Amino acid sequence: MPAVAPDMLADALPEPVSIIGASGALGFGLAVRLARAGCAVTIGSRDAARAEEAADRAREAVPDGLVTGLANDDAAARNELVVLSVPFRSQSETLHNLREVLRGGQLLVDATVPLAAAVGGRATRTLGVWQGSAAQQAQEMVPAGVTVLSALHTVSAPVLRDLDHELDEDVLLCGDKRGDKARVAALIDAIGGLRCVDCGRLEMARITEGMTALMISINARYKTHAGVKITRLPDELWPAT
């Protein structure tokens, strides 16, 4: 698929997206929010029946939504935009299984967080990843030509899944090319109340991923589902330049 100029994004989006792991909490919340925004969503799961069951639940929540459920490999091959929303313990295996279907030109948005809970530790602690972050690990694992971006680490899954809850928070987005980030931002910004903030290159994911543990700690103490809001930014975060 040819590159999309930032000034064309408003007319082109929301473009179709596949969400691997959308039978889980965060992925499902993202699926229903995007479906309500008019995006054609493909839900992926290791089990095709489970994916279709999640798609049924999404269509029940958003009756006019365009939602399909497929096995992970079929879902990943279907669209140019792919979101990976799986626990850290499943990231490596999932990407290994998708190597034959992911292809050059696709953008993979990695929402994985290396929480210590993956090895029986606390969810308020993170694990060291040799590559620097889960997103950088994903970039090493995907086929050549697939670009990994990092996002969605500080958005509460229960809040995202609750369509009656009004969102008002920022999504911290990392990636090496601004054009790719603008394309992903246009997709996520289609969800009312979410605003993508450019946090720099993919290497910054080591910081944004760690903020999940911070938000878990804050939310546990205040018994809420707080999000992140960056202040004093310009009105236009993704100028067409």
CSV table of N, CA and C in Angstrom, one decimal, residues 65-227:
chain,number,residue,atom,x,y,z
A,65,GLY,N,-22.0,-1.6,13.7
A,65,GLY,CA,-20.6,-1.7,13.6
A,65,GLY,C,-20.2,-2.8,12.6
A,66,LEU,N,-19.1,-2.5,11.9
A,66,LEU,CA,-18.5,-3.5,10.9
A,66,LEU,C,-17.4,-4.3,11.6
A,67,VAL,N,-17.8,-5.4,12.2
A,67,VAL,CA,-16.9,-6.2,13.0
A,67,VAL,C,-16.9,-7.6,12.5
A,68,THR,N,-15.7,-8.2,12.3
A,68,THR,CA,-15.5,-9.5,11.9
A,68,THR,C,-14.6,-10.3,12.8
A,69,GLY,N,-14.8,-11.5,13.1
A,69,GLY,CA,-13.9,-12.3,13.9
A,69,GLY,C,-13.2,-13.4,13.1
A,70,LEU,N,-11.9,-13.5,13.2
A,70,LEU,CA,-11.1,-14.4,12.4
A,70,LEU,C,-10.0,-15.0,13.3
A,71,ALA,N,-9.4,-16.1,12.9
A,71,ALA,CA,-8.2,-16.6,13.6
A,71,ALA,C,-7.1,-15.6,13.3
A,72,ASN,N,-6.1,-15.6,14.2
A,72,ASN,CA,-5.1,-14.5,14.2
A,72,ASN,C,-4.4,-14.4,12.8
A,73,ASP,N,-4.0,-15.5,12.2
A,73,ASP,CA,-3.3,-15.4,11.0
A,73,ASP,C,-4.1,-14.7,9.9
A,74,ASP,N,-5.4,-15.1,9.8
A,74,ASP,CA,-6.3,-14.5,8.8
A,74,ASP,C,-6.6,-13.0,9.1
A,75,ALA,N,-6.7,-12.7,10.4
A,75,ALA,CA,-6.9,-11.3,10.8
A,75,ALA,C,-5.7,-10.5,10.5
A,76,ALA,N,-4.5,-11.0,10.8
A,76,ALA,CA,-3.3,-10.2,10.6
A,76,ALA,C,-3.1,-9.9,9.1
A,77,ALA,N,-3.5,-10.8,8.3
A,77,ALA,CA,-3.2,-10.6,6.8
A,77,ALA,C,-4.3,-9.7,6.2
A,78,ARG,N,-5.3,-9.4,6.9
A,78,ARG,CA,-6.5,-8.8,6.2
A,78,ARG,C,-6.3,-7.3,6.0
A,79,ASN,N,-5.6,-6.6,6.9
A,79,ASN,CA,-5.5,-5.1,6.9
A,79,ASN,C,-4.1,-4.6,7.0
A,80,GLU,N,-3.9,-3.4,6.5
A,80,GLU,CA,-2.5,-2.8,6.6
A,80,GLU,C,-2.2,-2.3,8.0
A,81,LEU,N,-3.2,-2.0,8.7
A,81,LEU,CA,-3.0,-1.6,10.1
A,81,LEU,C,-3.4,-2.8,11.0
A,82,VAL,N,-2.4,-3.1,11.9
A,82,VAL,CA,-2.6,-4.2,12.8
A,82,VAL,C,-2.3,-3.8,14.2
A,83,VAL,N,-3.1,-4.0,15.2
A,83,VAL,CA,-2.9,-3.7,16.6
A,83,VAL,C,-2.6,-5.0,17.3
A,84,LEU,N,-1.5,-5.1,18.1
A,84,LEU,CA,-1.2,-6.3,18.9
A,84,LEU,C,-1.5,-5.9,20.3
A,85,SER,N,-2.5,-6.6,20.9
A,85,SER,CA,-3.0,-6.4,22.2
A,85,SER,C,-3.1,-7.7,23.0
A,86,VAL,N,-1.9,-8.2,23.4
A,86,VAL,CA,-1.8,-9.5,24.1
A,86,VAL,C,-0.9,-9.3,25.3
A,87,PRO,N,-1.1,-10.2,26.3
A,87,PRO,CA,-0.2,-10.1,27.4
A,87,PRO,C,1.3,-10.3,27.0
A,88,PHE,N,2.2,-9.8,27.8
A,88,PHE,CA,3.6,-9.9,27.4
A,88,PHE,C,4.1,-11.3,27.3
A,89,ARG,N,3.5,-12.2,28.1
A,89,ARG,CA,3.9,-13.6,28.0
A,89,ARG,C,3.5,-14.3,26.7
A,90,SER,N,2.6,-13.6,26.0
A,90,SER,CA,2.1,-14.2,24.7
A,90,SER,C,2.7,-13.5,23.5
A,91,GLN,N,3.4,-12.4,23.7
A,91,GLN,CA,3.9,-11.6,22.6
A,91,GLN,C,4.8,-12.3,21.6
A,92,SER,N,5.8,-13.0,22.2
A,92,SER,CA,6.8,-13.6,21.4
A,92,SER,C,6.1,-14.8,20.5
A,93,GLU,N,5.4,-15.6,21.2
A,93,GLU,CA,4.7,-16.7,20.5
A,93,GLU,C,3.8,-16.2,19.4
A,94,THR,N,3.0,-15.2,19.8
A,94,THR,CA,2.0,-14.6,18.8
A,94,THR,C,2.7,-14.1,17.5
A,95,LEU,N,3.8,-13.3,17.7
A,95,LEU,CA,4.5,-12.8,16.6
A,95,LEU,C,5.2,-13.9,15.8
A,96,HIS,N,5.7,-14.9,16.5
A,96,HIS,CA,6.4,-16.0,15.8
A,96,HIS,C,5.3,-16.7,14.9
A,97,ASN,N,4.1,-16.9,15.4
A,97,ASN,CA,3.1,-17.5,14.6
A,97,ASN,C,2.6,-16.7,13.4
A,98,LEU,N,2.8,-15.4,13.5
A,98,LEU,CA,2.3,-14.5,12.4
A,98,LEU,C,3.4,-14.1,11.4
A,99,ARG,N,4.6,-14.7,11.6
A,99,ARG,CA,5.7,-14.3,10.7
A,99,ARG,C,5.4,-14.6,9.2
A,100,GLU,N,4.6,-15.6,8.9
A,100,GLU,CA,4.3,-16.0,7.6
A,100,GLU,C,3.2,-15.2,6.9
A,101,VAL,N,2.5,-14.4,7.7
A,101,VAL,CA,1.3,-13.7,7.2
A,101,VAL,C,1.5,-12.2,7.2
A,102,LEU,N,2.3,-11.7,8.2
A,102,LEU,CA,2.6,-10.3,8.2
A,102,LEU,C,3.5,-10.0,7.0
A,103,ARG,N,3.4,-8.8,6.4
A,103,ARG,CA,4.1,-8.5,5.1
A,103,ARG,C,4.6,-7.0,5.2
A,104,GLY,N,5.5,-6.8,4.3
A,104,GLY,CA,6.1,-5.4,4.2
A,104,GLY,C,5.1,-4.4,3.9
A,105,GLY,N,5.2,-3.2,4.5
A,105,GLY,CA,4.2,-2.2,4.3
A,105,GLY,C,3.2,-2.1,5.4
A,106,GLN,N,3.0,-3.1,6.2
A,106,GLN,CA,2.0,-3.1,7.3
A,106,GLN,C,2.6,-2.3,8.5
A,107,LEU,N,1.7,-1.7,9.2
A,107,LEU,CA,2.0,-1.0,10.5
A,107,LEU,C,1.5,-1.9,11.6
A,108,LEU,N,2.3,-2.2,12.5
A,108,LEU,CA,1.9,-3.0,13.7
A,108,LEU,C,2.0,-2.1,14.9
A,109,VAL,N,0.9,-1.8,15.5
A,109,VAL,CA,0.8,-1.0,16.8
A,109,VAL,C,0.9,-1.9,18.0
A,110,ASP,N,2.0,-1.9,18.7
A,110,ASP,CA,2.2,-2.8,19.8
A,110,ASP,C,1.7,-2.2,21.1
A,111,ALA,N,0.8,-2.8,21.8
A,111,ALA,CA,0.3,-2.3,23.1
A,111,ALA,C,0.8,-3.2,24.2
A,112,THR,N,1.8,-4.0,24.0
A,112,THR,CA,2.3,-5.0,25.0
A,112,THR,C,3.0,-4.2,26.1
A,113,VAL,N,2.9,-4.7,27.3
A,113,VAL,CA,3.6,-4.1,28.4
A,113,VAL,C,4.3,-5.3,29.2
A,114,PRO,N,5.6,-5.2,29.4
A,114,PRO,CA,6.4,-6.2,30.1
A,114,PRO,C,6.2,-6.1,31.6
A,115,LEU,N,4.9,-6.4,32.0
A,115,LEU,CA,4.7,-6.3,33.5
A,115,LEU,C,5.2,-7.6,34.2
A,116,ALA,N,5.7,-7.4,35.4
A,116,ALA,CA,6.2,-8.5,36.1
A,116,ALA,C,5.1,-9.6,36.4
A,117,ALA,N,3.9,-9.2,36.3
A,117,ALA,CA,2.8,-10.2,36.4
A,117,ALA,C,2.9,-11.4,35.5
A,118,ALA,N,3.6,-11.1,34.4
A,118,ALA,CA,3.8,-12.2,33.4
A,118,ALA,C,4.6,-13.4,33.9
A,119,VAL,N,5.4,-13.1,35.0
A,119,VAL,CA,6.2,-14.2,35.6
A,119,VAL,C,5.8,-14.4,37.0
A,120,GLY,N,4.6,-14.0,37.4
A,120,GLY,CA,4.1,-14.2,38.8
A,120,GLY,C,4.4,-13.1,39.7
A,121,GLY,N,4.9,-12.0,39.2
A,121,GLY,CA,5.3,-10.8,40.0
A,121,GLY,C,4.1,-9.8,40.1
A,122,ARG,N,4.5,-8.6,40.6
A,122,ARG,CA,3.5,-7.6,40.8
A,122,ARG,C,3.2,-6.8,39.4
A,123,ALA,N,1.9,-6.4,39.3
A,123,ALA,CA,1.6,-5.7,38.1
A,123,ALA,C,2.1,-4.2,38.1
A,124,THR,N,2.6,-3.8,39.3
A,124,THR,CA,3.2,-2.5,39.4
A,124,THR,C,4.7,-2.5,39.2
A,125,ARG,N,5.2,-3.6,38.7
A,125,ARG,CA,6.6,-3.6,38.3
A,125,ARG,C,6.7,-4.1,36.9
A,126,THR,N,7.8,-3.7,36.3
A,126,THR,CA,8.1,-4.1,34.9
A,126,THR,C,9.3,-5.0,34.8
A,127,LEU,N,9.4,-5.8,33.8
A,127,LEU,CA,10.5,-6.7,33.5
A,127,LEU,C,11.5,-6.0,32.6
A,128,GLY,N,12.8,-6.3,32.7
A,128,GLY,CA,13.8,-5.8,31.8
A,128,GLY,C,13.7,-6.5,30.5
A,129,VAL,N,13.7,-5.8,29.4
A,129,VAL,CA,13.7,-6.4,28.1
A,129,VAL,C,15.0,-6.1,27.4
A,130,TRP,N,15.6,-7.1,26.9
A,130,TRP,CA,17.0,-6.9,26.3
A,130,TRP,C,17.0,-5.9,25.3
A,131,GLN,N,16.0,-5.8,24.4
A,131,GLN,CA,16.0,-4.8,23.3
A,131,GLN,C,15.7,-3.4,23.8
A,132,GLY,N,15.2,-3.3,25.0
A,132,GLY,CA,14.9,-2.0,25.6
A,132,GLY,C,13.4,-1.8,25.9
A,133,SER,N,12.6,-2.4,25.1
A,133,SER,CA,11.1,-2.3,25.4
A,133,SER,C,10.4,-3.5,24.6
A,134,ALA,N,9.2,-3.7,25.0
A,134,ALA,CA,8.4,-4.8,24.3
A,134,ALA,C,8.3,-4.4,22.8
A,135,ALA,N,8.1,-3.1,22.5
A,135,ALA,CA,7.9,-2.7,21.1
A,135,ALA,C,9.1,-2.9,20.3
A,136,GLN,N,10.3,-2.6,20.9
A,136,GLN,CA,11.6,-2.9,20.2
A,136,GLN,C,11.8,-4.4,20.0
A,137,GLN,N,11.4,-5.2,20.9
A,137,GLN,CA,11.5,-6.6,20.8
A,137,GLN,C,10.6,-7.0,19.6
A,138,ALA,N,9.4,-6.5,19.5
A,138,ALA,CA,8.5,-6.8,18.4
A,138,ALA,C,9.1,-6.4,17.1
A,139,GLN,N,9.7,-5.3,17.0
A,139,GLN,CA,10.3,-4.8,15.8
A,139,GLN,C,11.4,-5.8,15.3
A,140,GLU,N,12.1,-6.4,16.2
A,140,GLU,CA,13.1,-7.4,15.8
A,140,GLU,C,12.5,-8.7,15.4
A,141,MET,N,11.2,-9.0,15.8
A,141,MET,CA,10.6,-10.3,15.5
A,141,MET,C,9.7,-10.3,14.2
A,142,VAL,N,9.3,-9.1,13.8
A,142,VAL,CA,8.4,-9.0,12.6
A,142,VAL,C,9.2,-9.2,11.3
A,143,PRO,N,8.6,-9.6,10.2
A,143,PRO,CA,9.3,-9.6,9.0
A,143,PRO,C,9.8,-8.3,8.5
A,144,ALA,N,10.8,-8.3,7.6
A,144,ALA,CA,11.4,-7.1,7.1
A,144,ALA,C,10.3,-6.3,6.4
A,145,GLY,N,10.3,-5.0,6.6
A,145,GLY,CA,9.3,-4.1,5.9
A,145,GLY,C,8.0,-3.8,6.8
A,146,VAL,N,7.8,-4.6,7.9
A,146,VAL,CA,6.8,-4.3,8.8
A,146,VAL,C,7.3,-3.3,9.8
A,147,THR,N,6.5,-2.2,10.0
A,147,THR,CA,7.0,-1.2,10.9
A,147,THR,C,6.2,-1.3,12.2
A,148,VAL,N,6.9,-1.3,13.4
A,148,VAL,CA,6.2,-1.3,14.7
A,148,VAL,C,6.2,0.0,15.3
A,149,LEU,N,5.0,0.4,15.8
A,149,LEU,CA,4.8,1.6,16.6
A,149,LEU,C,4.3,1.1,18.0
A,150,SER,N,4.4,2.0,19.0
A,150,SER,CA,4.0,1.7,20.3
A,150,SER,C,2.9,2.7,20.8
A,151,ALA,N,1.8,2.2,21.4
A,151,ALA,CA,0.7,3.1,21.9
A,151,ALA,C,-0.2,2.3,22.8
A,152,LEU,N,-1.1,3.1,23.4
A,152,LEU,CA,-2.3,2.6,24.2
A,152,LEU,C,-1.9,2.0,25.5
A,153,HIS,N,-0.8,2.4,26.1
A,153,HIS,CA,-0.4,1.7,27.3
A,153,HIS,C,-1.0,2.4,28.6
A,154,THR,N,-1.5,3.6,28.5
A,154,THR,CA,-2.1,4.2,29.7
A,154,THR,C,-3.6,4.3,29.7
A,155,VAL,N,-4.2,3.8,28.6
A,155,VAL,CA,-5.7,3.8,28.5
A,155,VAL,C,-6.3,2.6,29.3
A,156,SER,N,-7.2,2.9,30.2
A,156,SER,CA,-7.8,1.9,31.0
A,156,SER,C,-8.8,1.0,30.2
A,157,ALA,N,-8.5,-0.3,30.2
A,157,ALA,CA,-9.4,-1.2,29.5
A,157,ALA,C,-10.9,-1.1,29.9
A,158,PRO,N,-11.2,-1.1,31.2
A,158,PRO,CA,-12.6,-1.0,31.6
A,158,PRO,C,-13.3,0.2,31.1
A,159,VAL,N,-12.5,1.4,31.1
A,159,VAL,CA,-13.1,2.6,30.6
A,159,VAL,C,-13.3,2.6,29.1
A,160,LEU,N,-12.3,2.0,28.4
A,160,LEU,CA,-12.4,1.9,27.0
A,160,LEU,C,-13.6,1.0,26.6
A,161,ARG,N,-13.8,0.0,27.3
A,161,ARG,CA,-14.9,-1.0,27.0
A,161,ARG,C,-16.3,-0.4,27.3
A,162,ASP,N,-16.4,0.5,28.3
A,162,ASP,CA,-17.6,1.1,28.7
A,162,ASP,C,-18.0,2.2,27.8
A,163,LEU,N,-18.9,2.0,26.8
A,163,LEU,CA,-19.2,3.0,25.8
A,163,LEU,C,-20.0,4.1,26.4
A,164,ASP,N,-20.5,4.0,27.6
A,164,ASP,CA,-21.2,5.1,28.2
A,164,ASP,C,-20.3,6.1,28.9
A,165,HIS,N,-19.0,5.7,29.0
A,165,HIS,CA,-18.0,6.5,29.7
A,165,HIS,C,-17.4,7.5,28.7
A,166,GLU,N,-17.4,8.7,29.0
A,166,GLU,CA,-16.9,9.8,28.2
A,166,GLU,C,-15.4,9.8,28.4
A,167,LEU,N,-14.6,9.6,27.3
A,167,LEU,CA,-13.2,9.6,27.4
A,167,LEU,C,-12.6,11.1,27.3
A,168,ASP,N,-11.5,11.3,28.0
A,168,ASP,CA,-10.8,12.6,27.9
A,168,ASP,C,-9.4,12.4,28.3
A,169,GLU,N,-8.6,11.8,27.4
A,169,GLU,CA,-7.2,11.5,27.8
A,169,GLU,C,-6.3,11.4,26.6
A,170,ASP,N,-5.0,11.4,26.8
A,170,ASP,CA,-4.1,11.3,25.7
A,170,ASP,C,-3.5,9.9,25.5
A,171,VAL,N,-3.2,9.5,24.3
A,171,VAL,CA,-2.5,8.3,24.0
A,171,VAL,C,-1.1,8.6,23.6
A,172,LEU,N,-0.1,8.0,24.3
A,172,LEU,CA,1.3,8.3,24.0
A,172,LEU,C,1.8,7.3,22.9
A,173,LEU,N,2.2,7.9,21.8
A,173,LEU,CA,2.5,7.2,20.6
A,173,LEU,C,4.0,7.4,20.3
A,174,CYS,N,4.7,6.2,20.1
A,174,CYS,CA,6.1,6.2,19.7
A,174,CYS,C,6.3,5.5,18.4
A,175,GLY,N,7.2,6.0,17.6
A,175,GLY,CA,7.6,5.4,16.3
A,175,GLY,C,8.6,6.2,15.6
A,176,ASP,N,9.3,5.5,14.7
A,176,ASP,CA,10.5,6.2,14.1
A,176,ASP,C,10.1,7.1,12.9
A,177,LYS,N,9.0,7.0,12.3
A,177,LYS,CA,8.6,7.9,11.2
A,177,LYS,C,7.3,8.6,11.5
A,178,ARG,N,7.4,9.9,11.3
A,178,ARG,CA,6.3,10.8,11.7
A,178,ARG,C,5.1,10.5,10.8
A,179,GLY,N,5.3,10.2,9.6
A,179,GLY,CA,4.1,9.8,8.7
A,179,GLY,C,3.4,8.6,9.2
A,180,ASP,N,4.1,7.6,9.6
A,180,ASP,CA,3.5,6.4,10.2
A,180,ASP,C,2.7,6.8,11.4
A,181,LYS,N,3.3,7.6,12.3
A,181,LYS,CA,2.6,8.0,13.5
A,181,LYS,C,1.4,8.8,13.2
A,182,ALA,N,1.4,9.7,12.2
A,182,ALA,CA,0.3,10.5,11.9
A,182,ALA,C,-0.9,9.6,11.4
A,183,ARG,N,-0.5,8.5,10.7
A,183,ARG,CA,-1.6,7.6,10.2
A,183,ARG,C,-2.2,6.8,11.3
A,184,VAL,N,-1.4,6.4,12.3
A,184,VAL,CA,-2.0,5.7,13.5
A,184,VAL,C,-2.8,6.7,14.3
A,185,ALA,N,-2.3,7.9,14.5
A,185,ALA,CA,-3.0,8.9,15.3
A,185,ALA,C,-4.3,9.2,14.7
A,186,ALA,N,-4.4,9.3,13.4
A,186,ALA,CA,-5.7,9.6,12.8
A,186,ALA,C,-6.7,8.5,13.1
A,187,LEU,N,-6.3,7.2,13.1
A,187,LEU,CA,-7.1,6.1,13.5
A,187,LEU,C,-7.6,6.3,14.9
A,188,ILE,N,-6.7,6.4,15.9
A,188,ILE,CA,-7.0,6.4,17.3
A,188,ILE,C,-7.8,7.7,17.6
A,189,ASP,N,-7.5,8.8,17.0
A,189,ASP,CA,-8.2,10.1,17.2
A,189,ASP,C,-9.6,10.0,16.7
A,190,ALA,N,-10.0,9.0,15.9
A,190,ALA,CA,-11.3,8.9,15.5
A,190,ALA,C,-12.2,8.5,16.7
A,191,ILE,N,-11.6,8.0,17.7
A,191,ILE,CA,-12.4,7.7,19.0
A,191,ILE,C,-12.5,8.9,19.8
A,192,GLY,N,-13.7,9.4,20.0
A,192,GLY,CA,-14.0,10.6,20.7
A,192,GLY,C,-13.4,10.6,22.1
A,193,GLY,N,-12.7,11.7,22.4
A,193,GLY,CA,-12.1,11.8,23.7
A,193,GLY,C,-10.6,11.3,23.8
A,194,LEU,N,-10.1,10.7,22.8
A,194,LEU,CA,-8.7,10.3,22.8
A,194,LEU,C,-7.9,11.2,21.8
A,195,ARG,N,-6.7,11.5,22.3
A,195,ARG,CA,-5.8,12.4,21.5
A,195,ARG,C,-4.4,11.8,21.5
A,196,CYS,N,-3.9,11.5,20.3
A,196,CYS,CA,-2.5,10.9,20.3
A,196,CYS,C,-1.5,12.0,20.4
A,197,VAL,N,-0.5,11.8,21.2
A,197,VAL,CA,0.6,12.7,21.4
A,197,VAL,C,1.9,12.0,20.9
A,198,ASP,N,2.7,12.7,20.0
A,198,ASP,CA,3.9,12.2,19.5
A,198,ASP,C,5.0,12.2,20.6
A,199,CYS,N,5.4,11.0,21.0
A,199,CYS,CA,6.4,10.9,22.1
A,199,CYS,C,7.8,10.7,21.6
A,200,GLY,N,8.0,10.7,20.3
A,200,GLY,CA,9.3,10.5,19.8
A,200,GLY,C,9.5,9.1,19.1
A,201,ARG,N,10.8,8.7,19.0
A,201,ARG,CA,11.1,7.5,18.3
A,201,ARG,C,10.7,6.2,19.1
A,202,LEU,N,10.8,5.1,18.5
A,202,LEU,CA,10.3,3.9,19.1
A,202,LEU,C,11.1,3.6,20.4
A,203,GLU,N,12.3,4.0,20.5
A,203,GLU,CA,13.1,3.7,21.7
A,203,GLU,C,12.4,4.4,22.9
A,204,MET,N,11.6,5.4,22.8
A,204,MET,CA,10.9,6.0,23.9
A,204,MET,C,9.8,5.1,24.5
A,205,ALA,N,9.5,4.0,23.8
A,205,ALA,CA,8.5,3.0,24.3
A,205,ALA,C,8.9,2.4,25.7
A,206,ARG,N,10.2,2.4,25.9
A,206,ARG,CA,10.7,1.8,27.2
A,206,ARG,C,10.1,2.7,28.4
A,207,ILE,N,9.9,4.0,28.1
A,207,ILE,CA,9.3,4.8,29.1
A,207,ILE,C,7.8,4.8,29.1
A,208,THR,N,7.2,4.8,28.0
A,208,THR,CA,5.7,4.8,27.9
A,208,THR,C,5.1,3.5,28.4
A,209,GLU,N,5.8,2.4,28.1
A,209,GLU,CA,5.4,1.1,28.6
A,209,GLU,C,5.4,1.0,30.1
A,210,GLY,N,6.4,1.6,30.7
A,210,GLY,CA,6.6,1.6,32.1
A,210,GLY,C,5.5,2.4,32.8
A,211,MET,N,4.9,3.3,32.1
A,211,MET,CA,3.8,4.1,32.7
A,211,MET,C,2.6,3.3,33.0
A,212,THR,N,2.4,2.1,32.3
A,212,THR,CA,1.3,1.3,32.7
A,212,THR,C,1.4,0.9,34.1
A,213,ALA,N,2.5,0.5,34.6
A,213,ALA,CA,2.7,0.1,36.0
A,213,ALA,C,2.4,1.3,36.9
A,214,LEU,N,2.8,2.5,36.5
A,214,LEU,CA,2.6,3.6,37.3
A,214,LEU,C,1.1,3.9,37.4
A,215,MET,N,0.3,3.8,36.3
A,215,MET,CA,-1.1,4.0,36.3
A,215,MET,C,-1.8,2.9,37.1
A,216,ILE,N,-1.4,1.7,37.0
A,216,ILE,CA,-2.0,0.6,37.8
A,216,ILE,C,-1.8,1.0,39.3
A,217,SER,N,-0.7,1.5,39.7
A,217,SER,CA,-0.4,1.9,41.1
A,217,SER,C,-1.3,3.0,41.5
A,218,ILE,N,-1.4,4.1,40.7
A,218,ILE,CA,-2.3,5.2,41.0
A,218,ILE,C,-3.7,4.8,41.1
A,219,ASN,N,-4.2,4.0,40.1
A,219,ASN,CA,-5.6,3.6,40.1
A,219,ASN,C,-6.0,2.7,41.3
A,220,ALA,N,-5.0,1.9,41.7
A,220,ALA,CA,-5.3,1.1,42.9
A,220,ALA,C,-5.4,1.9,44.1
A,221,ARG,N,-4.6,2.9,44.2
A,221,ARG,CA,-4.7,3.8,45.4
A,221,ARG,C,-5.9,4.6,45.5
A,222,TYR,N,-6.3,5.1,44.3
A,222,TYR,CA,-7.5,6.0,44.3
A,222,TYR,C,-8.8,5.3,43.9
A,223,LYS,N,-8.7,4.0,43.6
A,223,LYS,CA,-9.8,3.2,43.2
A,223,LYS,C,-10.6,3.9,42.1
A,224,THR,N,-9.9,4.1,41.0
A,224,THR,CA,-10.4,4.8,39.8
A,224,THR,C,-9.8,4.2,38.6
A,225,HIS,N,-10.0,4.9,37.4
A,225,HIS,CA,-9.4,4.5,36.2
A,225,HIS,C,-8.9,5.7,35.5
A,226,ALA,N,-7.9,6.3,36.1
A,226,ALA,CA,-7.3,7.6,35.6
A,226,ALA,C,-6.6,7.4,34.4
A,227,GLY,N,-6.5,8.4,33.6
A,227,GLY,CA,-5.7,8.4,32.4
A,227,GLY,C,-4.6,9.5,32.4
